[in-house]
Amino acid sequence: MPATIANLGFPRIGPRRELKTAVEAYWAGKIDRAQLLETAKGLRAAAWDRQKAAGIDVIPSNDFSFYDQVLDTSVMLGAIPDLYRALGAPDSLEVYFAMARGTRTEVQEEGCAHGHGGGDVPAQEMTKWFDTNYHYMVPEVSPDQAFALSSTKPLDHFREAAALGHHTRPVILGPVTWLLLAKSHVPGFEPLTLLPRLLPVYAELLAKLRAAGADWVQIDEPALVLDSREAIRTAYRTAYAALAAADGPKLMLTSYFGSLGDNLETALALPVAGLHLDLVRAPEQLEPVLNGARKDLRLSLGVIDGRNIWKADLAATLDRLEPVLKARADIEVAPSCSLLHVPVDLAAETRLDPQVRDWLAFAQQKLEELALLGKALNQGRGSVAAELAANAASIEARRTSPLTHDPKVRSRLSAVNANWSRRVTPFAERIALQQARLRLPPLPTTTIGSFPQTAEVRKARAAHDKGALDDAAYAAFLREETARTVRWQEEIDIDVLVHGEFERNDMVQYFGEQLSGFAFTRSAWVQSYGSRCVRPPIIYGDVSRPKPMTVEWWRYAQSLTQRPMKGMLTGPVTILQWSFVRDDQPRADTCRQIALAIRDEVVDLEQAGAAVIQIDEAALREGLPLNRADWQAYLDWAVESFRIAASGVRPETQIHTHMCYSEFNDIIAAIGAMDADVISIETSRSKMELLDAFVTYKYPNEIGPGVYDIHSPRIPTVAEMRELLLKAGERLSAGQLWVNPDCGLKTRKWEDVRPALVNMVEAAKAARAALA
Ligand code: GLN
Ligand code: ZN
């Protein structure tokens, strides 16, 4: 049997983000439904053609989505809360987009503000898809939930492809994972108990797909790689027994993002025709699977990395695949997961350093790699000798390139010992010195860093990027924005000021552009959620900081005021987490290199006179591994990296950190271990209950629980913020408290920010009086 070459999913946004443009135009009323549907149809056809042209045997359909595949599944199953049902037919775009983004018109741009709020009907909750940077809409179910097949999308797309000459394999999200991702507002209710009600809908869908001519379906159960309980394993058994009995196509049960782990035996015993394994993340699972799999189980081997942008080592991959092909009748060769998580096509990147470019593979190039593997397996390596030689040359060039190995960085890192990640003085002594130096009132006020990135700021940046605004004029513009913002903060009596971050396009990109070892693309967009796309930097080499990155801006801002001006930096874990990271060394090592570069900046800021320096670690929590067993190792190096960045300064220099979330219960010990002098966190929406983790842990350092929810245009009143502060004062000692918003203000408008911060300062003063 020859090896079959399969794909699991292709980016849906289009090579030039055509989908983003179209849906945003539709939301803005600039194009109508028919035009939107036409664009989508064109994008699907182009993706199918592309895959066929590349030589892919198994081409997926139903991997397209207007917003998110989990939302598509919820709609398909009829899991549409009443709130949205009232807005139209279950499969209408009105209901769909209302679930995705609420009924509002404003489109949010950037930051950790995920575009919720405003409007009459709120959006569904959104959260990260496993450990990716892709977000899905959280399904919502109730104990009396009924299900019904409510959309024919998988069938429609299968037929649409067929009409274009493509026999596709529809992709659907499996019932167990969908239920495990679902939430209910009824406390204690377990969505998984709804499985028996859900299965007939899946059976009906499968039967319809078979009747339409589908012979295989890819059924995704990524939850198979998560830690499981017996109840979950039973659910898989129940579900797949029922689906095997349905009159449907053969099932390719698809796991990804990790190892089947404890679920391996369960997975191998399920009555499915095929099983897909992620052999990039979890190569070690191949052997036990080969030992335990039924002879007639079709194995799909995910050997091309669907999560990262590096060229595969094809010879090494063939070394692993050839023996499997000999031993088994029937294998598929595939990417580790859907290619949704990588940019579309490297061809657009004409300005990348050609050496670095030669090491990369985006979705299109990954299709070509898959096809090459197929040819080599089926017709012998000799049939693609030239291509394999070219690949080997790229792999070797990358392995030995001076671009990836900087001896100075290496020797510096190897000299790092425990002293590098420890401040010389314990917190209690540091804080006394800092207080003597800063002379702040109790409950000092500050903000998280950015001020509104107005249309003018974005316009000036775009003009500067295009060359229409010269460096001097752009710098003058930014200085004016900064000066105005500094003066205004002083006027409203904020205690610790910020410069406003107007010069930053993005909190990671700004630093990546100035660090060695990073590459930036022009159009390597990846979908983050809905129409929002990100362009992660590529960390290809050893990281170092050739020269100061923020000191001049800090110096300028500090020159305008007597009050302390915070230095503002993005932390090593966050920079790592929001980039495509090199795969030729452990992530921990790359993170430590970034930490050293940030440390250099921290020390330079201190030397320039900064008394307060904030190192944002917005992404620390989202870096947590999928399996609990791996958490501690991650937290150890993540915390160490932060401490390396933060520990180069004298005790009287105050280190702040900021985190954009509010779940701290399970990582509070790590937060404590970071030993930042001050941490600001998101809490306003939970009415300070989220401080409980800090209270229980007896968190000793200072803390700024956000009192102003910046995710909403609402202007909080003095009374409510005062109330929040008094609540916080009941839980923590007043001497520990800072007063600040939840997050940066860059997505907000000045009209909202001005009164909100004026109120915040007044609330702080009232709380000071009350708590004194
Ligand atoms: N300093 C950054 C800002 O204020 C922090 C943003 C974030 O935490 N996402 O925008
Ligand atoms: Zn934040």
Coordinates of N, CA, C and O in Angstrom, one line a residue, residues 587-649:
R587 N 12.9 25.8 24.6 CA 12.3 27.1 24.7 C 12.8 27.8 25.9 O 13.0 29.1 25.9
A588 N 13.1 27.1 27.0 CA 13.7 27.7 28.2 C 15.0 28.4 27.9 O 15.2 29.5 28.4
D589 N 15.8 27.9 27.1 CA 17.1 28.5 26.8 C 16.8 29.8 26.0 O 17.5 30.8 26.2
T590 N 15.9 29.8 25.0 CA 15.6 31.0 24.3 C 15.1 32.0 25.2 O 15.4 33.2 25.1
C591 N 14.2 31.6 26.1 CA 13.6 32.6 27.1 C 14.7 33.2 28.0 O 14.7 34.4 28.2
R592 N 15.7 32.4 28.4 CA 16.7 33.0 29.2 C 17.6 34.0 28.5 O 18.0 35.0 29.0
Q593 N 17.8 33.7 27.2 CA 18.5 34.7 26.4 C 17.8 36.0 26.3 O 18.4 37.1 26.4
I594 N 16.5 35.9 26.1 CA 15.7 37.2 26.0 C 15.7 37.9 27.4 O 15.8 39.1 27.5
A595 N 15.7 37.0 28.4 CA 15.7 37.6 29.8 C 17.0 38.4 30.0 O 17.0 39.5 30.6
L596 N 18.1 37.9 29.5 CA 19.4 38.7 29.6 C 19.3 40.0 28.9 O 19.8 41.0 29.3
A597 N 18.7 40.0 27.7 CA 18.6 41.2 26.9 C 17.7 42.2 27.6 O 18.0 43.4 27.7
I598 N 16.6 41.8 28.2 CA 15.8 42.7 29.0 C 16.5 43.2 30.2 O 16.3 44.3 30.6
R599 N 17.2 42.3 30.8 CA 18.0 42.7 32.0 C 18.9 43.9 31.7 O 19.0 44.8 32.4
D600 N 19.6 43.8 30.5 CA 20.5 44.9 30.1 C 19.7 46.2 30.0 O 20.2 47.2 30.4
E601 N 18.5 46.1 29.5 CA 17.7 47.3 29.4 C 17.2 47.8 30.7 O 17.2 49.1 31.0
V602 N 16.9 46.9 31.6 CA 16.5 47.3 33.0 C 17.6 48.1 33.7 O 17.5 49.1 34.3
V603 N 18.8 47.5 33.5 CA 20.0 48.1 34.2 C 20.3 49.5 33.6 O 20.6 50.5 34.3
D604 N 20.1 49.6 32.3 CA 20.4 50.9 31.6 C 19.3 51.9 32.0 O 19.6 53.1 32.2
L605 N 18.1 51.5 32.2 CA 17.1 52.4 32.7 C 17.4 52.9 34.1 O 17.3 54.1 34.4
E606 N 17.8 52.0 34.9 CA 18.2 52.3 36.3 C 19.3 53.4 36.2 O 19.3 54.4 36.9
Q607 N 20.3 53.1 35.4 CA 21.5 54.0 35.3 C 21.1 55.4 34.8 O 21.6 56.4 35.3
A608 N 20.0 55.4 33.9 CA 19.6 56.7 33.5 C 18.8 57.4 34.5 O 18.5 58.6 34.4
G609 N 18.4 56.7 35.6 CA 17.8 57.4 36.7 C 16.4 56.9 37.1 O 15.7 57.4 38.0
A610 N 15.9 55.8 36.3 CA 14.5 55.3 36.6 C 14.5 54.7 38.0 O 15.3 53.8 38.3
A611 N 13.5 55.1 38.8 CA 13.3 54.5 40.1 C 12.3 53.4 40.1 O 12.2 52.6 41.0
V612 N 11.5 53.4 39.0 CA 10.4 52.4 38.9 C 10.5 51.8 37.5 O 10.5 52.6 36.5
I613 N 10.5 50.5 37.4 CA 10.6 49.9 36.1 C 9.6 48.7 36.0 O 9.6 47.9 36.9
Q614 N 8.7 48.7 35.0 CA 7.7 47.7 34.9 C 8.1 46.7 33.8 O 8.4 47.1 32.7
I615 N 8.0 45.4 34.2 CA 8.3 44.4 33.2 C 7.0 43.6 33.0 O 6.6 42.8 33.9
D616 N 6.3 43.8 31.9 CA 5.0 43.2 31.7 C 5.2 41.7 31.4 O 5.9 41.3 30.5
E617 N 4.4 40.9 32.1 CA 4.4 39.4 31.7 C 2.9 39.0 31.4 O 2.3 38.2 32.1
A618 N 2.3 39.7 30.4 CA 0.9 39.5 30.1 C 0.7 38.0 29.7 O -0.5 37.5 29.9
A619 N 1.6 37.3 29.2 CA 1.4 36.0 28.6 C 1.9 34.8 29.5 O 2.0 33.7 29.1
L620 N 2.3 35.2 30.7 CA 2.9 34.1 31.5 C 2.0 32.9 31.8 O 2.3 31.8 31.6
R621 N 0.7 33.3 32.1 CA -0.2 32.2 32.4 C -0.6 31.3 31.2 O -0.7 30.1 31.2
E622 N -0.7 32.0 30.0 CA -1.1 31.2 28.8 C 0.0 30.3 28.3 O -0.3 29.5 27.5
G623 N 1.2 30.4 28.9 CA 2.3 29.5 28.5 C 2.2 28.2 29.2 O 3.0 27.3 28.9
L624 N 1.3 28.1 30.2 CA 1.2 26.8 30.9 C 1.0 25.6 30.0 O 0.1 25.7 29.1
P625 N 1.7 24.6 30.2 CA 1.6 23.4 29.3 C 0.2 22.7 29.5 O -0.5 23.0 30.5
L626 N -0.2 21.9 28.5 CA -1.5 21.3 28.5 C -1.7 20.3 29.7 O -2.8 20.1 30.2
N627 N -0.6 19.6 30.0 CA -0.7 18.6 31.1 C -0.1 19.1 32.4 O 1.0 19.7 32.4
R628 N -0.8 18.9 33.4 CA -0.4 19.4 34.8 C 1.0 19.0 35.1 O 1.8 19.7 35.7
A629 N 1.3 17.7 34.7 CA 2.6 17.2 35.1 C 3.8 18.0 34.5 O 4.9 18.0 35.1
D630 N 3.5 18.8 33.5 CA 4.6 19.7 32.9 C 4.6 21.1 33.4 O 5.4 21.9 33.0
W631 N 3.6 21.4 34.3 CA 3.5 22.8 34.7 C 4.7 23.3 35.5 O 5.2 24.4 35.2
Q632 N 5.1 22.5 36.5 CA 6.2 23.0 37.3 C 7.5 23.4 36.6 O 8.1 24.4 36.8
A633 N 7.8 22.5 35.7 CA 9.1 22.7 34.9 C 8.9 24.0 34.1 O 9.9 24.8 34.1
Y634 N 7.8 24.3 33.5 CA 7.6 25.5 32.8 C 7.6 26.7 33.8 O 8.3 27.7 33.5
L635 N 6.9 26.6 34.8 CA 6.9 27.8 35.8 C 8.2 28.0 36.3 O 8.6 29.2 36.5
D636 N 9.0 27.0 36.5 CA 10.4 27.2 37.1 C 11.2 28.1 36.1 O 11.8 29.1 36.5
W637 N 11.2 27.7 34.8 CA 12.1 28.5 33.9 C 11.4 29.9 33.6 O 12.1 30.9 33.3
A638 N 10.1 29.9 33.6 CA 9.4 31.2 33.3 C 9.7 32.2 34.4 O 10.1 33.3 34.2
V639 N 9.6 31.7 35.7 CA 9.8 32.6 36.8 C 11.3 33.0 36.8 O 11.7 34.1 37.1
E640 N 12.2 32.0 36.6 CA 13.6 32.3 36.6 C 13.9 33.4 35.5 O 14.7 34.3 35.8
S641 N 13.3 33.2 34.4 CA 13.6 34.2 33.3 C 13.2 35.6 33.7 O 13.9 36.6 33.5
F642 N 12.0 35.7 34.3 CA 11.5 37.0 34.8 C 12.5 37.6 35.8 O 12.9 38.7 35.8
R643 N 13.0 36.7 36.7 CA 13.9 37.1 37.8 C 15.3 37.5 37.2 O 15.9 38.5 37.7
I644 N 15.7 36.8 36.2 CA 17.0 37.2 35.5 C 16.8 38.7 35.0 O 17.7 39.5 35.2
A645 N 15.6 38.9 34.4 CA 15.4 40.2 33.8 C 15.4 41.3 34.9 O 15.8 42.4 34.7
A646 N 14.8 40.9 36.0 CA 14.5 41.9 37.1 C 15.6 42.1 38.1 O 15.5 43.1 38.9
S647 N 16.5 41.2 38.2 CA 17.4 41.2 39.4 C 18.7 42.0 39.2 O 19.6 41.9 40.1
G648 N 18.9 42.7 38.1 CA 20.2 43.4 38.0 C 20.2 44.7 38.7 O 21.2 45.4 38.6
V649 N 19.2 45.1 39.3 CA 19.1 46.5 39.9 C 19.3 46.6 41.4 O 19.2 45.6 42.1

